[in-house]
Short mmCIF file of N, CA and C and ligand atoms in Angstrom, two decimals:
data_model
loop_
_atom_site.label_atom_id
_atom_site.label_comp_id
_atom_site.label_asym_id
_atom_site.label_seq_id
_atom_site.Cartn_x
_atom_site.Cartn_y
_atom_site.Cartn_z
N MET J 5 90.04 79.73 126.88
CA MET J 5 90.03 77.95 126.58
C MET J 5 90.11 77.37 125.25
N THR J 6 91.06 77.09 124.51
CA THR J 6 91.12 77.24 123.36
C THR J 6 90.65 75.42 123.08
N LYS J 7 90.28 75.46 121.62
CA LYS J 7 89.34 73.77 121.67
C LYS J 7 90.17 72.85 121.32
N ILE J 8 91.76 72.98 121.59
CA ILE J 8 92.47 72.01 121.34
C ILE J 8 93.56 72.14 122.49
N GLN J 9 93.45 70.85 122.77
CA GLN J 9 94.52 70.80 124.26
C GLN J 9 95.18 70.02 124.10
N LYS J 10 96.89 69.72 124.01
CA LYS J 10 97.54 68.73 123.52
C LYS J 10 98.87 69.15 124.61
N SER J 11 99.61 68.25 125.62
CA SER J 11 100.23 68.31 126.03
C SER J 11 101.67 69.04 125.22
N GLU J 12 102.77 69.84 126.26
CA GLU J 12 103.84 70.06 125.17
C GLU J 12 104.61 69.38 124.50
N GLN J 13 104.45 67.63 125.17
CA GLN J 13 105.39 66.43 124.68
C GLN J 13 104.86 66.23 123.17
N GLU J 14 103.52 66.33 123.26
CA GLU J 14 102.95 66.43 122.14
C GLU J 14 103.20 67.00 120.76
N TRP J 15 103.06 68.39 121.11
CA TRP J 15 103.00 69.79 120.29
C TRP J 15 104.53 69.17 119.80
N ARG J 16 105.62 69.41 121.03
CA ARG J 16 106.85 68.85 120.28
C ARG J 16 107.23 67.77 119.53
N ALA J 17 106.38 66.66 119.35
CA ALA J 17 106.47 65.34 118.64
C ALA J 17 105.72 66.01 117.35
N GLU J 18 104.61 66.83 117.10
CA GLU J 18 104.34 66.82 116.16
C GLU J 18 105.34 68.01 115.21
N LEU J 19 105.36 69.08 115.77
CA LEU J 19 105.86 70.33 115.39
C LEU J 19 107.58 70.57 114.75
N THR J 20 107.71 70.83 113.61
CA THR J 20 109.12 71.22 114.08
C THR J 20 109.74 71.82 114.75
N PRO J 21 111.48 71.74 115.17
CA PRO J 21 111.68 72.60 116.51
C PRO J 21 111.37 74.16 116.13
N GLU J 22 111.19 74.65 114.85
CA GLU J 22 111.17 76.23 114.71
C GLU J 22 109.64 76.65 115.02
N GLN J 23 108.84 75.76 114.44
CA GLN J 23 107.46 75.64 114.60
C GLN J 23 107.16 75.81 116.25
N TYR J 24 107.58 74.97 116.68
CA TYR J 24 107.48 74.85 118.45
C TYR J 24 107.66 76.19 119.06
N ARG J 25 108.85 76.19 118.72
CA ARG J 25 109.89 77.95 119.12
C ARG J 25 109.11 78.86 119.11
N ILE J 26 108.16 79.16 117.88
CA ILE J 26 107.13 80.08 117.76
C ILE J 26 106.04 79.78 118.47
N LEU J 27 105.35 78.78 117.99
CA LEU J 27 104.03 78.59 118.48
C LEU J 27 103.74 78.19 119.74
N ARG J 28 104.47 77.56 120.24
CA ARG J 28 104.48 77.41 121.64
C ARG J 28 105.35 78.25 122.63
N GLU J 29 106.31 78.92 122.24
CA GLU J 29 107.14 79.44 123.09
C GLU J 29 107.29 80.97 123.06
N LYS J 30 106.35 81.78 121.92
CA LYS J 30 106.25 82.69 121.56
C LYS J 30 107.73 83.47 121.25
N GLY J 31 108.23 82.14 120.26
CA GLY J 31 109.36 82.92 119.58
C GLY J 31 108.96 83.86 118.49
N THR J 32 110.19 84.72 117.22
CA THR J 32 109.80 84.97 116.22
C THR J 32 111.16 84.71 115.53
N GLU J 33 110.08 84.62 114.14
CA GLU J 33 111.30 84.35 113.34
C GLU J 33 112.53 85.60 112.91
N ALA J 34 113.35 85.47 112.73
CA ALA J 34 114.25 86.34 112.22
C ALA J 34 113.91 87.32 110.90
N PRO J 35 113.88 88.71 110.83
CA PRO J 35 113.05 88.93 109.86
C PRO J 35 113.57 89.03 108.39
N PHE J 36 112.79 88.94 107.41
CA PHE J 36 112.75 88.27 105.99
C PHE J 36 113.59 86.92 105.86
N SER J 37 113.34 86.05 106.72
CA SER J 37 113.80 85.02 106.43
C SER J 37 112.82 83.76 106.32
N GLY J 38 111.43 83.88 107.03
CA GLY J 38 110.10 83.33 106.80
C GLY J 38 110.08 82.72 105.20
N GLU J 39 109.05 81.85 105.18
CA GLU J 39 109.04 80.95 103.97
C GLU J 39 108.03 82.19 103.01
N TYR J 40 107.11 82.74 103.85
CA TYR J 40 105.82 83.09 103.09
C TYR J 40 106.37 84.74 103.28
N ASP J 41 107.11 85.13 103.21
CA ASP J 41 107.31 86.66 103.35
C ASP J 41 106.83 87.53 102.34
N PHE J 42 107.48 86.64 101.07
CA PHE J 42 107.59 87.20 99.61
C PHE J 42 106.31 86.43 98.77
N THR J 43 105.50 85.64 99.52
CA THR J 43 104.68 84.73 98.52
C THR J 43 102.89 85.80 98.29
N PHE J 44 102.94 85.15 97.38
CA PHE J 44 101.38 86.58 96.71
C PHE J 44 100.57 85.26 96.20
N GLU J 45 100.97 84.20 96.41
CA GLU J 45 99.86 83.29 95.48
C GLU J 45 98.23 83.04 96.23
N PRO J 46 97.68 82.57 95.41
CA PRO J 46 96.43 82.96 96.16
C PRO J 46 95.97 81.65 96.76
N GLY J 47 95.56 81.36 97.93
CA GLY J 47 95.18 80.60 98.61
C GLY J 47 94.67 81.34 100.57
N THR J 48 94.54 79.96 100.68
CA THR J 48 94.49 80.15 102.45
C THR J 48 95.55 79.76 103.34
N TYR J 49 95.85 80.66 104.45
CA TYR J 49 96.78 80.52 105.16
C TYR J 49 95.99 79.85 106.49
N ARG J 50 97.05 78.19 106.65
CA ARG J 50 95.94 77.77 108.01
C ARG J 50 97.16 77.84 109.25
N CYS J 51 97.06 77.86 109.91
CA CYS J 51 97.82 77.66 111.58
C CYS J 51 98.47 75.99 111.25
N ALA J 52 100.02 76.38 111.22
CA ALA J 52 100.74 75.24 110.93
C ALA J 52 100.70 74.15 112.49
N GLY J 53 100.12 74.66 113.12
CA GLY J 53 100.11 73.77 114.91
C GLY J 53 98.54 73.11 114.34
N CYS J 54 97.32 73.50 114.04
CA CYS J 54 96.09 72.77 114.16
C CYS J 54 95.30 72.72 112.90
N GLY J 55 95.83 73.69 112.02
CA GLY J 55 95.54 73.52 110.72
C GLY J 55 93.87 74.15 110.10
N ALA J 56 93.80 74.99 111.15
CA ALA J 56 92.58 76.31 111.47
C ALA J 56 92.90 77.36 110.51
N GLU J 57 91.51 77.70 109.56
CA GLU J 57 91.91 78.97 108.71
C GLU J 57 92.22 80.00 109.68
N LEU J 58 93.00 80.72 108.84
CA LEU J 58 93.32 81.85 109.86
C LEU J 58 93.40 83.43 108.83
N PHE J 59 93.90 83.43 107.41
CA PHE J 59 94.08 84.29 107.02
C PHE J 59 93.65 83.91 105.38
N ASP J 60 93.19 84.67 104.64
CA ASP J 60 93.06 85.09 103.18
C ASP J 60 94.28 85.64 102.71
N SER J 61 94.49 85.20 101.45
CA SER J 61 95.78 85.80 100.68
C SER J 61 95.07 86.80 100.23
N GLN J 62 94.12 87.30 99.92
CA GLN J 62 93.49 89.14 99.56
C GLN J 62 93.65 89.89 100.24
N THR J 63 94.13 89.09 101.51
CA THR J 63 94.21 90.33 102.63
C THR J 63 96.28 90.60 103.26
N LYS J 64 96.80 89.66 102.22
CA LYS J 64 98.11 89.72 102.46
C LYS J 64 98.79 90.71 101.50
N TYR J 65 99.73 91.64 102.51
CA TYR J 65 100.30 92.59 101.64
C TYR J 65 101.68 92.75 102.19
N ASP J 66 102.75 93.56 100.95
CA ASP J 66 103.90 93.58 101.27
C ASP J 66 104.09 94.80 102.12
N SER J 67 104.04 94.63 103.38
CA SER J 67 104.61 96.16 104.94
C SER J 67 105.84 96.18 104.48
N GLY J 68 107.20 95.72 104.06
CA GLY J 68 108.11 95.69 104.39
C GLY J 68 108.74 95.41 105.62
N CYS J 69 108.31 94.88 106.43
CA CYS J 69 108.59 94.60 107.92
C CYS J 69 109.49 93.48 108.04
N GLY J 70 109.38 92.74 107.01
CA GLY J 70 110.24 91.35 106.94
C GLY J 70 109.18 89.89 107.15
N TRP J 71 108.17 90.32 107.61
CA TRP J 71 107.43 88.95 108.03
C TRP J 71 105.79 88.79 107.24
N PRO J 72 105.32 87.87 107.27
CA PRO J 72 104.48 88.33 106.30
C PRO J 72 103.18 89.43 107.07
N ALA J 73 102.55 89.70 105.91
CA ALA J 73 101.65 90.80 106.89
C ALA J 73 100.03 90.91 106.19
N PHE J 74 98.93 90.95 107.09
CA PHE J 74 97.59 90.86 106.75
C PHE J 74 96.96 91.99 107.15
N SER J 75 95.82 92.34 106.30
CA SER J 75 95.25 93.28 106.98
C SER J 75 93.75 92.74 107.94
N ALA J 76 93.67 91.97 107.49
CA ALA J 76 92.46 91.53 108.40
C ALA J 76 92.43 89.62 108.70
N PRO J 77 91.60 88.94 109.47
CA PRO J 77 92.06 87.69 109.69
C PRO J 77 90.67 87.26 108.60
N ALA J 78 90.98 85.61 108.51
CA ALA J 78 89.92 85.21 107.99
C ALA J 78 88.52 85.22 108.43
N ALA J 79 88.35 85.34 109.53
CA ALA J 79 87.21 85.56 110.29
C ALA J 79 87.82 86.04 111.64
N GLU J 80 86.45 86.96 112.30
CA GLU J 80 87.64 87.50 113.83
C GLU J 80 87.34 86.38 114.76
N GLU J 81 86.32 85.64 114.73
CA GLU J 81 86.49 84.29 115.57
C GLU J 81 87.57 83.73 115.54
N ALA J 82 88.64 83.65 114.42
CA ALA J 82 89.72 82.94 114.32
C ALA J 82 91.09 82.82 115.24
N ILE J 83 91.21 84.50 115.39
CA ILE J 83 92.20 84.64 116.57
C ILE J 83 91.76 85.07 117.34
N ASP J 84 92.65 85.20 118.54
CA ASP J 84 92.71 85.76 119.80
C ASP J 84 93.92 86.70 120.00
N ALA J 85 93.43 88.01 120.70
CA ALA J 85 94.50 88.92 120.68
C ALA J 85 94.42 89.15 122.22
N GLU J 86 95.81 89.32 122.67
CA GLU J 86 96.22 89.52 124.19
C GLU J 86 97.36 90.87 124.31
N THR J 87 97.23 91.36 125.17
CA THR J 87 98.08 92.25 125.55
C THR J 87 99.40 91.67 125.86
N ASP J 88 100.39 92.15 125.40
CA ASP J 88 101.77 91.56 125.85
C ASP J 88 103.03 92.79 125.83
N VAL J 89 103.18 92.71 126.97
CA VAL J 89 104.20 93.58 127.41
C VAL J 89 105.60 92.95 127.48
N SER J 90 106.04 91.97 127.20
CA SER J 90 107.36 91.78 127.06
C SER J 90 108.42 92.32 126.43
N HIS J 91 109.72 92.07 126.33
CA HIS J 91 110.74 93.07 125.77
C HIS J 91 110.39 94.41 125.80
N GLY J 92 109.92 95.30 127.14
CA GLY J 92 109.78 96.65 126.67
C GLY J 92 108.72 97.29 126.19
N MET J 93 107.83 96.79 125.41
CA MET J 93 107.04 96.98 124.65
C MET J 93 105.53 97.02 124.99
N VAL J 94 104.82 97.40 124.40
CA VAL J 94 102.94 97.15 124.80
C VAL J 94 102.73 96.80 123.55
N ARG J 95 102.49 95.59 123.42
CA ARG J 95 102.02 94.99 121.78
C ARG J 95 100.71 94.32 121.71
N THR J 96 99.90 94.10 120.89
CA THR J 96 98.75 93.11 120.67
C THR J 96 99.46 91.54 120.60
N GLU J 97 99.67 90.64 120.80
CA GLU J 97 100.04 89.69 120.59
C GLU J 97 99.03 88.57 119.67
N VAL J 98 98.78 88.22 118.62
CA VAL J 98 97.80 87.08 118.07
C VAL J 98 98.16 85.76 118.40
N LEU J 99 96.80 84.97 118.40
CA LEU J 99 96.97 83.63 118.60
C LEU J 99 95.76 82.78 118.17
N CYS J 100 96.58 81.56 117.51
CA CYS J 100 95.11 80.92 117.09
C CYS J 100 94.39 80.78 118.03
N ALA J 101 92.86 81.02 117.65
CA ALA J 101 91.93 80.55 118.77
C ALA J 101 91.71 79.19 118.58
N ASN J 102 91.91 78.46 118.08
CA ASN J 102 91.62 76.68 117.86
C ASN J 102 92.49 76.59 118.99
N CYS J 103 93.75 76.26 118.37
CA CYS J 103 94.58 75.79 119.81
C CYS J 103 95.50 76.34 120.26
N GLY J 104 95.54 78.35 120.53
CA GLY J 104 95.99 78.87 121.41
C GLY J 104 97.72 79.09 121.00
N GLY J 105 98.04 78.47 119.43
CA GLY J 105 99.29 78.41 119.61
C GLY J 105 99.63 80.35 119.28
N HIS J 106 101.16 80.88 119.06
CA HIS J 106 101.24 82.23 119.00
C HIS J 106 101.89 82.40 117.43
N LEU J 107 101.23 83.26 116.84
CA LEU J 107 101.37 83.75 115.82
C LEU J 107 101.97 85.00 115.20
N GLY J 108 102.04 85.58 116.03
CA GLY J 108 102.29 87.10 116.13
C GLY J 108 102.14 88.23 116.37
N HIS J 109 102.30 89.69 116.05
CA HIS J 109 101.28 90.91 116.72
C HIS J 109 100.44 91.51 115.75
N VAL J 110 99.47 92.16 116.19
CA VAL J 110 98.61 93.12 115.60
C VAL J 110 99.17 94.66 115.57
N PHE J 111 99.63 95.70 114.61
CA PHE J 111 99.68 96.72 114.91
C PHE J 111 98.58 97.87 113.93
N PRO J 112 98.59 99.38 114.89
CA PRO J 112 97.32 99.94 114.00
C PRO J 112 98.01 100.78 113.06
N ASP J 113 98.79 100.11 112.00
CA ASP J 113 99.41 101.01 111.00
C ASP J 113 99.54 100.32 109.66
N GLY J 114 98.56 99.63 109.70
CA GLY J 114 98.05 98.61 108.25
C GLY J 114 97.00 99.62 107.67
N PRO J 115 96.74 99.07 106.01
CA PRO J 115 96.61 100.06 104.88
C PRO J 115 94.86 99.68 105.40
N ALA J 116 94.40 100.86 104.62
CA ALA J 116 92.80 100.99 104.85
C ALA J 116 92.29 99.70 103.84
N PRO J 117 90.73 99.22 104.15
CA PRO J 117 89.72 100.12 105.28
C PRO J 117 90.47 99.79 106.73
N THR J 118 90.94 98.77 106.76
CA THR J 118 91.02 98.32 108.70
C THR J 118 92.34 98.88 109.23
N GLY J 119 93.01 99.11 108.52
CA GLY J 119 94.05 99.87 109.77
C GLY J 119 94.97 98.93 110.31
N GLN J 120 94.56 97.69 109.67
CA GLN J 120 95.63 96.70 110.96
C GLN J 120 96.65 96.18 110.13
N ARG J 121 97.41 96.09 110.96
CA ARG J 121 98.54 94.99 110.08
C ARG J 121 98.94 94.06 111.21
N TYR J 122 98.51 92.74 110.71
CA TYR J 122 98.33 91.49 111.58
C TYR J 122 100.00 91.10 110.61
N CYS J 123 100.89 91.29 111.81
CA CYS J 123 102.41 90.55 111.43
C CYS J 123 102.62 89.22 111.66
N ILE J 124 102.95 88.28 110.97
CA ILE J 124 102.85 87.09 111.12
C ILE J 124 104.12 86.24 110.61
N ASN J 125 104.43 85.16 112.09
CA ASN J 125 105.58 84.60 111.55
C ASN J 125 105.08 83.25 110.58
N SER J 126 106.10 83.66 109.23
CA SER J 126 105.85 82.31 108.22
C SER J 126 105.52 80.45 109.07
N ALA J 127 106.68 80.83 110.33
CA ALA J 127 106.74 79.41 110.60
C ALA J 127 105.09 78.89 111.32
N ALA J 128 104.22 79.99 111.82
CA ALA J 128 102.83 80.20 112.30
C ALA J 128 102.50 79.41 111.03
N LEU J 129 102.05 79.17 109.67
CA LEU J 129 101.47 79.42 108.86
C LEU J 129 101.79 78.13 107.90
N LYS J 130 100.60 77.71 107.11
CA LYS J 130 100.75 76.68 106.12
C LYS J 130 99.64 77.72 104.93
N LEU J 131 100.35 77.57 104.04
CA LEU J 131 99.58 78.16 102.71
C LEU J 131 98.64 76.98 101.91
N GLU J 132 97.95 77.37 101.94
CA GLU J 132 96.74 76.27 101.08
C GLU J 132 96.53 77.08 99.64
N GLU J 133 97.69 76.63 98.82
CA GLU J 133 97.07 77.06 97.52
C GLU J 133 96.19 77.08 96.60
N GLU J 134 95.16 77.90 96.15
CA GLU J 134 94.19 77.54 95.22
C GLU J 134 94.26 76.94 94.00
FE1 FE N 9 96.20 76.58 115.66
#
């Protein structure tokens, strides 16, 4: 159960169509198209849906995959993980623990020390620059 509960109508009114498609309908932005793919300014990445702190720029790296990649969340409790068997693959979906918004997926091919690659849609994030 997420802390923020809103109707799909409310979400639709608050989010851009692209944010809604990704956060509420588990969509994926086209690779290399997102606002933050090549952004490395210091700051805090917040959920575009609810503003919760999700990732720190210090964990962001260029994975070459076409989406923003992070090696760890800002805090373990900031995100939820769920098994996703759509599109003929078994993946781990990453969601905002605060509002339940879909963020992206996590893969076990990230850099040390975590070995994790959080592959996150730019449209699900809002960078608060330092
Ligand atoms: Fe959120």
